[in-house]
Short mmCIF file of C-alpha atoms and ligand atoms in Angstrom, two decimals:
data_model
loop_
_atom_site.label_atom_id
_atom_site.label_comp_id
_atom_site.label_asym_id
_atom_site.label_seq_id
_atom_site.Cartn_x
_atom_site.Cartn_y
_atom_site.Cartn_z
CA MET A 1 65.84 141.34 16.28
CA THR A 2 66.92 137.95 17.59
CA ASP A 3 70.03 137.41 19.70
CA PHE A 4 71.28 134.42 17.74
CA PHE A 5 74.26 136.25 16.24
CA LYS A 6 74.75 138.54 19.24
CA GLY A 7 78.16 140.13 19.45
CA ILE A 8 78.93 139.61 15.76
CA PRO A 9 79.09 142.97 13.95
CA PRO A 10 78.48 143.45 10.22
CA LEU A 11 81.59 142.33 8.33
CA ALA A 12 83.71 144.96 6.59
CA TYR A 13 86.57 144.80 4.11
CA GLU A 14 89.84 145.24 6.02
CA GLY A 15 92.40 144.13 3.43
CA PRO A 16 94.67 141.08 3.08
CA ASP A 17 96.74 141.84 6.19
CA SER A 18 93.85 141.94 8.62
CA SER A 19 93.95 139.32 11.39
CA ASN A 20 90.33 139.96 12.35
CA ALA A 21 88.44 136.72 11.61
CA PHE A 22 85.22 138.70 11.28
CA SER A 23 86.29 140.75 8.29
CA PHE A 24 86.83 140.36 4.57
CA ARG A 25 90.42 140.21 3.43
CA HIS A 26 89.69 140.11 -0.31
CA TYR A 27 86.00 140.81 -0.86
CA ASP A 28 85.79 144.57 -1.20
CA PRO A 29 82.27 144.93 -2.63
CA ALA A 30 82.95 148.38 -4.09
CA ARG A 31 86.23 147.47 -5.80
CA LYS A 32 86.02 147.75 -9.58
CA VAL A 33 87.32 145.00 -11.82
CA MET A 34 86.82 145.05 -15.59
CA GLY A 35 84.48 148.00 -15.22
CA LYS A 36 82.15 146.45 -12.62
CA THR A 37 82.20 146.23 -8.82
CA LEU A 38 83.00 142.92 -7.19
CA ALA A 39 79.50 142.94 -5.69
CA ASP A 40 77.98 143.22 -9.18
CA HIS A 41 80.26 140.59 -10.65
CA LEU A 42 79.80 137.99 -7.93
CA ARG A 43 76.15 138.50 -6.93
CA PHE A 44 76.48 136.39 -3.77
CA SER A 45 73.52 134.48 -2.43
CA VAL A 46 72.90 132.45 0.74
CA ALA A 47 71.02 129.14 0.45
CA TYR A 48 68.27 129.15 3.09
CA TRP A 49 68.08 125.35 3.30
CA HIS A 50 71.62 124.54 4.33
CA SER A 51 72.04 127.38 6.80
CA PHE A 52 68.62 127.49 8.41
CA ALA A 53 66.71 124.27 7.72
CA TRP A 54 69.32 121.49 7.80
CA PRO A 55 69.65 119.87 11.25
CA GLY A 56 73.15 118.42 10.82
CA GLY A 57 72.24 114.78 10.19
CA ASP A 58 74.19 112.18 8.25
CA PRO A 59 73.29 108.57 7.32
CA PHE A 60 74.65 107.39 10.69
CA GLY A 61 73.29 110.00 13.05
CA GLY A 62 70.62 112.64 13.37
CA GLN A 63 70.47 116.25 14.40
CA THR A 64 73.57 117.92 15.82
CA PHE A 65 72.50 121.56 15.49
CA GLU A 66 70.24 123.15 18.09
CA ARG A 67 68.50 126.18 16.67
CA PRO A 68 65.80 128.17 18.45
CA TRP A 69 63.66 128.18 15.28
CA PHE A 70 63.56 124.39 14.75
CA GLY A 71 59.94 123.20 14.89
CA ASP A 72 56.86 123.32 12.73
CA THR A 73 54.86 126.41 13.65
CA MET A 74 54.52 129.60 11.65
CA ASP A 75 55.90 131.58 14.60
CA LEU A 76 59.10 129.55 14.43
CA ALA A 77 59.19 130.02 10.65
CA LYS A 78 59.16 133.78 11.26
CA LEU A 79 61.90 133.52 13.88
CA LYS A 80 63.92 131.57 11.30
CA ALA A 81 63.30 134.32 8.74
CA ASP A 82 64.35 137.04 11.20
CA THR A 83 67.57 135.17 11.93
CA ALA A 84 68.24 134.57 8.24
CA PHE A 85 67.87 138.25 7.37
CA GLU A 86 70.17 139.13 10.27
CA MET A 87 72.81 136.87 8.77
CA PHE A 88 72.32 138.40 5.31
CA ARG A 89 72.85 141.82 6.89
CA ILE A 90 75.98 140.77 8.81
CA LEU A 91 77.48 139.28 5.65
CA GLY A 92 76.34 142.06 3.35
CA VAL A 93 75.08 139.54 0.77
CA PRO A 94 72.72 140.97 -1.84
CA PHE A 95 70.70 137.77 -2.46
CA PHE A 96 69.22 134.60 -0.99
CA CYS A 97 67.54 131.47 -2.40
CA PHE A 98 64.93 129.15 -0.91
CA HIS A 99 62.69 126.12 -1.44
CA ASP A 100 59.08 126.26 -0.20
CA ALA A 101 59.81 123.51 2.33
CA ASP A 102 62.73 125.46 3.86
CA VAL A 103 60.63 128.42 4.83
CA ARG A 104 57.24 127.09 5.96
CA PRO A 105 56.14 124.02 7.92
CA GLU A 106 54.52 121.26 5.84
CA GLY A 107 50.74 121.63 5.85
CA ALA A 108 48.02 118.97 5.75
CA ASP A 109 47.42 119.46 2.02
CA PHE A 110 48.19 121.68 -0.98
CA VAL A 111 45.81 124.42 0.16
CA GLU A 112 47.45 124.73 3.57
CA ASN A 113 50.95 124.58 2.05
CA THR A 114 50.07 127.45 -0.28
CA ALA A 115 48.50 129.58 2.45
CA ARG A 116 51.60 129.15 4.60
CA LEU A 117 53.92 129.94 1.72
CA GLU A 118 51.96 133.12 1.01
CA GLU A 119 52.09 134.15 4.65
CA ILE A 120 55.83 133.62 5.06
CA THR A 121 56.71 135.21 1.73
CA ASP A 122 54.67 138.29 2.69
CA TYR A 123 56.82 138.36 5.80
CA PHE A 124 59.95 138.02 3.62
CA LEU A 125 58.77 140.97 1.55
CA GLU A 126 58.84 143.25 4.61
CA ASN A 127 62.32 142.03 5.54
CA MET A 128 63.51 142.45 1.95
CA GLU A 129 62.25 146.02 1.86
CA ASP A 130 63.97 146.78 5.19
CA THR A 131 67.32 145.23 4.29
CA GLY A 132 67.49 145.62 0.48
CA VAL A 133 68.27 141.90 0.18
CA ARG A 134 66.81 140.38 -3.00
CA LEU A 135 65.79 136.93 -4.17
CA LEU A 136 68.20 135.27 -6.61
CA TRP A 137 65.89 132.31 -7.11
CA GLY A 138 62.99 130.43 -5.68
CA THR A 139 62.29 126.73 -6.13
CA ALA A 140 59.96 123.94 -5.01
CA ASN A 141 61.21 121.05 -2.92
CA LEU A 142 59.85 118.13 -4.98
CA PHE A 143 62.10 115.50 -3.39
CA SER A 144 61.93 115.37 0.44
CA HIS A 145 58.32 114.45 1.16
CA ARG A 146 57.48 110.75 0.83
CA ARG A 147 54.86 111.51 -1.85
CA TYR A 148 57.80 112.24 -4.16
CA MET A 149 59.75 109.06 -3.44
CA ALA A 150 59.20 107.83 -7.04
CA GLY A 151 59.66 111.26 -8.59
CA ALA A 152 57.55 114.38 -9.12
CA ALA A 153 56.94 115.10 -12.84
CA THR A 154 58.21 111.58 -13.63
CA ASN A 155 56.13 109.78 -10.99
CA PRO A 156 54.07 106.83 -12.28
CA ASP A 157 51.10 108.21 -10.31
CA PRO A 158 49.33 111.11 -12.11
CA ASP A 159 48.18 112.47 -8.73
CA VAL A 160 51.81 113.12 -7.82
CA PHE A 161 52.38 114.87 -11.17
CA ALA A 162 49.35 117.03 -10.34
CA PHE A 163 50.51 117.82 -6.80
CA ALA A 164 53.97 118.74 -8.12
CA ALA A 165 52.54 120.95 -10.89
CA ALA A 166 50.28 122.75 -8.42
CA THR A 167 53.21 123.22 -6.05
CA VAL A 168 55.45 124.68 -8.77
CA LYS A 169 52.64 127.08 -9.67
CA SER A 170 52.47 128.37 -6.09
CA CYS A 171 56.28 128.60 -5.87
CA LEU A 172 56.49 130.50 -9.18
CA ASP A 173 53.77 132.85 -7.92
CA ALA A 174 55.74 133.43 -4.70
CA THR A 175 59.01 133.95 -6.60
CA HIS A 176 57.30 136.45 -8.90
CA LYS A 177 55.78 138.30 -5.95
CA LEU A 178 59.22 138.63 -4.35
CA GLY A 179 60.82 139.91 -7.55
CA GLY A 180 63.00 136.80 -7.87
CA GLU A 181 65.52 136.98 -10.70
CA ASN A 182 65.33 133.27 -11.59
CA TYR A 183 63.31 130.15 -10.87
CA VAL A 184 65.21 126.85 -10.47
CA LEU A 185 64.14 123.27 -11.13
CA TRP A 186 66.45 120.65 -9.75
CA GLY A 187 65.12 117.17 -10.56
CA GLY A 188 66.26 115.48 -7.37
CA ARG A 189 64.04 112.46 -7.88
CA GLU A 190 63.42 112.80 -11.61
CA GLY A 191 65.21 109.59 -12.46
CA TYR A 192 65.04 105.99 -11.36
CA GLU A 193 66.31 103.45 -8.86
CA THR A 194 65.88 100.46 -11.18
CA LEU A 195 65.07 100.20 -14.88
CA LEU A 196 63.13 97.03 -14.03
CA ASN A 197 60.12 99.09 -12.91
CA THR A 198 60.71 102.18 -15.04
CA ASP A 199 59.19 103.31 -18.34
CA LEU A 200 62.04 105.64 -19.26
CA SER A 201 60.42 107.03 -22.44
CA ARG A 202 57.18 107.91 -20.69
CA GLU A 203 58.95 109.50 -17.73
CA ARG A 204 61.09 111.72 -19.97
CA ALA A 205 58.02 112.74 -21.99
CA HIS A 206 56.22 113.72 -18.78
CA ALA A 207 59.24 115.69 -17.54
CA GLY A 208 59.36 117.52 -20.89
CA ARG A 209 55.66 118.40 -20.80
CA PHE A 210 55.99 119.52 -17.18
CA LEU A 211 58.81 121.90 -18.10
CA GLN A 212 56.80 123.28 -21.03
CA MET A 213 53.96 124.00 -18.57
CA VAL A 214 56.38 125.86 -16.29
CA VAL A 215 57.53 128.03 -19.20
CA GLU A 216 53.92 128.61 -20.35
CA TYR A 217 52.93 129.68 -16.85
CA LYS A 218 55.95 131.97 -16.54
CA HIS A 219 54.78 133.83 -19.65
CA LYS A 220 51.17 133.83 -18.51
CA ILE A 221 51.96 135.65 -15.25
CA GLY A 222 54.66 137.82 -16.85
CA PHE A 223 57.49 136.53 -14.67
CA PRO A 224 60.54 138.31 -16.13
CA GLY A 225 63.14 136.01 -14.55
CA THR A 226 65.01 133.08 -16.06
CA ILE A 227 63.91 129.46 -15.71
CA LEU A 228 66.94 127.35 -14.78
CA ILE A 229 67.48 123.59 -14.73
CA GLU A 230 70.15 122.35 -12.32
CA PRO A 231 71.87 119.24 -13.74
CA LYS A 232 73.03 116.42 -11.46
CA PRO A 233 73.84 112.85 -12.50
CA GLN A 234 72.76 110.93 -9.40
CA GLU A 235 71.85 111.29 -5.72
CA PRO A 236 69.24 110.90 -4.43
CA THR A 237 68.17 108.64 -7.32
CA LYS A 238 70.63 106.17 -8.79
CA HIS A 239 70.23 107.73 -12.23
CA GLN A 240 68.89 111.24 -12.83
CA TYR A 241 67.64 112.38 -16.23
CA ASP A 242 69.26 115.85 -16.00
CA HIS A 243 72.69 114.20 -15.93
CA ASP A 244 74.90 117.11 -16.99
CA VAL A 245 74.81 120.28 -19.09
CA ALA A 246 75.07 118.50 -22.44
CA THR A 247 72.30 116.05 -21.51
CA VAL A 248 70.05 118.89 -20.38
CA TYR A 249 70.65 120.70 -23.67
CA GLY A 250 69.54 117.62 -25.62
CA PHE A 251 66.45 117.42 -23.43
CA LEU A 252 65.63 121.11 -23.96
CA LYS A 253 66.03 120.71 -27.75
CA GLU A 254 63.75 117.69 -27.76
CA PHE A 255 60.97 119.67 -26.07
CA GLY A 256 61.56 122.97 -27.91
CA LEU A 257 62.79 124.81 -24.81
CA GLU A 258 66.44 125.58 -25.64
CA THR A 259 65.79 129.31 -25.94
CA GLU A 260 63.54 129.44 -22.85
CA VAL A 261 65.53 127.60 -20.20
CA LYS A 262 69.12 127.94 -19.03
CA VAL A 263 71.20 126.02 -16.50
CA ASN A 264 72.22 126.52 -12.89
CA ILE A 265 75.56 124.72 -12.67
CA GLU A 266 76.75 123.34 -9.34
CA GLN A 267 80.41 122.57 -8.75
CA GLY A 268 79.71 119.38 -6.80
CA HIS A 269 77.30 118.08 -9.44
CA ALA A 270 79.90 118.66 -12.17
CA ILE A 271 82.38 116.53 -10.19
CA LEU A 272 79.76 113.78 -9.68
CA ALA A 273 79.16 113.75 -13.46
CA GLY A 274 82.88 113.12 -13.99
CA HIS A 275 83.55 116.66 -15.26
CA SER A 276 85.34 119.70 -13.93
CA PHE A 277 83.26 122.73 -12.96
CA GLU A 278 84.90 124.76 -15.74
CA HIS A 279 84.01 122.10 -18.30
CA GLU A 280 80.32 122.43 -17.44
CA LEU A 281 80.53 126.24 -17.51
CA ALA A 282 82.31 126.27 -20.88
CA MET A 283 79.82 123.78 -22.30
CA ALA A 284 76.84 125.87 -21.16
CA ALA A 285 78.37 129.04 -22.58
CA SER A 286 79.08 127.29 -25.87
CA LEU A 287 75.46 126.07 -26.07
CA GLY A 288 74.06 129.48 -25.10
CA ILE A 289 72.38 128.24 -21.91
CA PHE A 290 74.68 129.54 -19.16
CA GLY A 291 72.58 131.00 -16.31
CA SER A 292 73.82 130.81 -12.74
CA ILE A 293 76.09 128.85 -10.40
CA ASP A 294 75.83 126.93 -7.14
CA MET A 295 79.26 127.50 -5.67
CA ASN A 296 80.11 124.66 -3.35
CA ARG A 297 83.04 122.32 -3.21
CA ASN A 298 82.76 118.59 -3.52
CA ASP A 299 85.04 116.09 -1.93
CA TYR A 300 86.90 114.33 -4.72
CA GLN A 301 86.89 111.00 -2.91
CA SER A 302 83.16 110.85 -2.21
CA GLY A 303 80.46 109.59 -4.55
CA TRP A 304 77.95 112.09 -3.23
CA ASP A 305 77.33 115.80 -2.94
CA THR A 306 79.26 117.01 0.15
CA ASP A 307 78.21 120.65 -0.30
CA GLN A 308 81.29 122.19 1.32
CA PHE A 309 82.09 125.88 1.17
CA PRO A 310 84.65 126.65 -1.56
CA ASN A 311 88.24 127.02 -0.33
CA SER A 312 90.48 126.60 -3.37
CA VAL A 313 91.38 129.85 -5.11
CA PRO A 314 92.97 128.17 -8.19
CA GLU A 315 89.82 126.10 -8.82
CA VAL A 316 87.46 128.99 -8.27
CA ALA A 317 89.60 131.22 -10.52
CA LEU A 318 89.29 128.81 -13.45
CA ALA A 319 85.51 128.69 -12.92
CA TYR A 320 85.15 132.48 -12.89
CA TYR A 321 87.42 132.67 -15.92
CA GLU A 322 84.71 130.79 -17.84
CA VAL A 323 81.97 132.93 -16.26
CA LEU A 324 83.72 136.14 -17.30
CA LYS A 325 84.45 134.78 -20.77
CA ALA A 326 80.74 134.02 -21.10
CA GLY A 327 80.06 137.71 -20.39
CA GLY A 328 79.44 137.37 -16.63
CA PHE A 329 76.12 136.92 -14.88
CA THR A 330 72.94 138.56 -16.14
CA THR A 331 70.10 137.25 -13.93
CA GLY A 332 72.37 134.62 -12.36
CA GLY A 333 74.74 134.81 -9.43
CA THR A 334 76.96 132.91 -7.01
CA ASN A 335 74.73 130.89 -4.69
CA PHE A 336 76.48 129.15 -1.80
CA ASP A 337 74.63 125.84 -1.94
CA ALA A 338 76.97 124.80 0.87
CA LYS A 339 76.57 123.60 4.40
CA LEU A 340 78.62 123.50 7.56
CA ARG A 341 80.22 120.27 8.69
CA ARG A 342 77.96 118.75 11.33
CA GLN A 343 80.42 119.45 14.17
CA SER A 344 80.38 123.18 13.41
CA LEU A 345 77.71 123.97 15.96
CA ASP A 346 78.12 127.65 16.70
CA PRO A 347 76.40 130.69 15.19
CA GLU A 348 79.82 132.13 14.33
CA ASP A 349 80.57 129.03 12.21
CA LEU A 350 77.76 130.07 9.86
CA ILE A 351 79.19 133.55 9.49
CA LEU A 352 82.82 132.49 9.06
CA ALA A 353 81.94 129.79 6.52
CA HIS A 354 80.29 132.36 4.28
CA ALA A 355 82.90 135.05 4.90
CA GLY A 356 85.71 132.69 3.92
CA ALA A 357 83.84 131.53 0.84
CA MET A 358 83.18 135.12 -0.23
CA ASP A 359 86.88 135.91 0.12
CA VAL A 360 87.87 132.83 -1.90
CA CYS A 361 85.42 133.80 -4.65
CA ALA A 362 86.62 137.40 -4.67
CA ARG A 363 90.25 136.27 -5.01
CA GLY A 364 89.26 133.81 -7.72
CA LEU A 365 87.30 136.41 -9.65
CA MET A 366 90.11 138.98 -9.44
CA ALA A 367 92.62 136.38 -10.64
CA ALA A 368 90.30 135.42 -13.50
CA ALA A 369 89.87 139.06 -14.50
CA ALA A 370 93.64 139.59 -14.42
CA MET A 371 94.13 136.53 -16.65
CA LEU A 372 91.58 137.81 -19.13
CA GLU A 373 92.98 141.33 -19.14
CA ASP A 374 96.50 139.98 -19.68
CA GLY A 375 95.15 138.01 -22.62
CA GLY A 376 98.07 135.58 -22.74
CA LEU A 377 95.97 132.46 -22.43
CA GLU A 378 93.55 133.53 -25.15
CA ASP A 379 96.46 134.48 -27.42
CA MET A 380 98.03 131.05 -26.95
CA ARG A 381 94.66 129.38 -27.52
CA ALA A 382 94.10 131.39 -30.71
CA ALA A 383 97.62 130.60 -31.94
CA ARG A 384 96.87 126.89 -31.59
CA TYR A 385 94.05 127.17 -34.15
CA ALA A 386 95.75 129.72 -36.40
CA GLY A 387 96.02 127.25 -39.28
CA TRP A 388 92.26 127.48 -39.65
CA ASN A 389 92.46 131.19 -40.45
CA SER A 390 93.57 130.57 -44.04
CA ASP A 391 90.99 130.69 -46.85
CA ASP A 392 92.16 127.30 -47.97
CA ALA A 393 91.44 125.68 -44.59
CA GLN A 394 88.04 127.35 -44.35
CA ALA A 395 87.13 126.23 -47.88
CA MET A 396 87.71 122.63 -46.82
CA LEU A 397 84.72 122.84 -44.43
CA GLY A 398 82.50 123.27 -47.50
CA GLU A 399 83.94 120.27 -49.34
CA ASP A 400 83.21 116.55 -49.02
CA LEU A 401 85.37 113.58 -48.06
CA ALA A 402 86.25 112.70 -51.67
CA SER A 403 87.45 116.20 -52.59
CA ILE A 404 89.45 116.43 -49.37
CA ALA A 405 91.06 113.07 -50.17
CA ALA A 406 91.97 114.48 -53.61
CA ARG A 407 93.43 117.59 -51.93
CA VAL A 408 95.55 115.50 -49.53
CA THR A 409 96.85 113.42 -52.46
CA ARG A 410 97.51 116.43 -54.69
CA ASP A 411 99.29 118.55 -52.08
CA GLY A 412 100.99 115.66 -50.30
CA ILE A 413 99.47 116.79 -46.96
CA ASN A 414 101.24 114.97 -44.13
CA PRO A 415 100.68 116.69 -40.74
CA THR A 416 103.53 117.46 -38.34
CA PRO A 417 102.44 117.12 -34.66
CA VAL A 418 102.72 120.30 -32.57
CA SER A 419 103.14 120.57 -28.79
CA GLY A 420 99.96 121.25 -26.79
CA ARG A 421 102.17 123.18 -24.31
CA GLN A 422 100.00 122.20 -21.34
CA GLU A 423 102.73 122.73 -18.72
CA ARG A 424 103.57 126.17 -20.13
CA LEU A 425 99.87 127.08 -19.86
CA GLU A 426 99.59 125.73 -16.32
CA ASN A 427 102.66 127.72 -15.30
CA TRP A 428 101.10 130.79 -16.88
CA VAL A 429 97.88 130.34 -14.88
CA ASN A 430 99.89 129.88 -11.68
CA ARG A 431 101.29 133.39 -12.04
CA PHE A 432 97.78 134.74 -11.39
CA VAL A 433 96.34 132.46 -8.71
C1 XLS B 1 70.98 119.29 -4.48
C2 XLS B 1 70.78 120.55 -5.17
C3 XLS B 1 69.73 121.46 -4.58
C4 XLS B 1 69.33 122.51 -5.56
C5 XLS B 1 68.04 123.19 -5.26
O1 XLS B 1 71.94 118.58 -4.69
O2 XLS B 1 72.01 121.19 -5.27
O3 XLS B 1 70.18 122.02 -3.38
O4 XLS B 1 70.31 123.48 -5.68
O5 XLS B 1 66.98 122.31 -5.20
NI1 NI B 2 72.34 123.13 -5.91
NI1 NI B 3 73.69 119.83 -4.92
#
């Protein structure tokens, strides 16, 4: 036990009228919605990096947080782990996620990195057994260390490709050992700063081969989890190859991986790509590659990933509407890839940020379920396409341009525009959120 969160009891559901800041007003984990508990629908996960590894810096200033576990010894890494599991227990979250670099100090070389990762993940295993907290996904940090400044799988230097491949192997091994439900690859530096020094075709071919190797190794060790790519259009590189869901799908098709790999969709990355979160979710569901979500809010004015905790029920409701329509999560879940603002110094800020986000997600999910159960939106959507239900309209899809032209001439087809009824639909949604 550490005393970092001393005085903060485990949070309980107290209902919407509670004025206790350290309680849930909407997240009742046992409450059943559409036949499943909220806990099973939402599958909340804490991101180790933002809560326990990030020092509070921004481009104009360094560390603001003072944490007793900051430092680069294995003892401090264990203190960090103890504190993290205490927070998971206080929040009652079922899952967490981590990168190798969040949980162990950087070693002198690959061998030392791997030994440290094994040691700390053995330590995690004990904590996981004690608390029942599980691993939603593991991942390798292939973007912070200077060796990766020109990319990992897409680096012009084959030694960097090798170091990255070896590192992913050890991270997949660790994820498998911990019973992780997914393994994520976010290509933070798989892209370029300037085309002037970049062989784009070669870099994409290397990234494709790298991903095939990850899938081959997953099967070799019998890892039952899902491999997930996390799309993002830019930041840290000026242009990233995994731009958005549709781009990733094209990439997976090109390398024969569209049935092997799914996507982890982050709200902030969707905004950076010029999409809404629900667009990316609907696109992934439509392409059959929906996997998991990183639930954080982006600032609509910024050109970068602000990783704020979600606080808008209407937005979150539309996102979960797409998740539920896609059949809900299987191996995926709701990972809070979100960090405190750098002035939020206190231990309680960490707890309240997550508690508020969990309440927002619970409200959003319940609203989404109510919308689906009501069925009004789907009825209105279906009505809009009803013309296509006739045999005649369906037959047209098997014709060619010339025969359709003949049909239009023969029948005097001359379409009458119909209202899209957007405001009616928005008003309908507002009854639920
Ligand atoms: C960064 C990404 C990162 C991934 C995991 O923008 O969101 O945190 O989720 O590497
Ligand atoms: Ni993310
Ligand atoms: Ni992000």
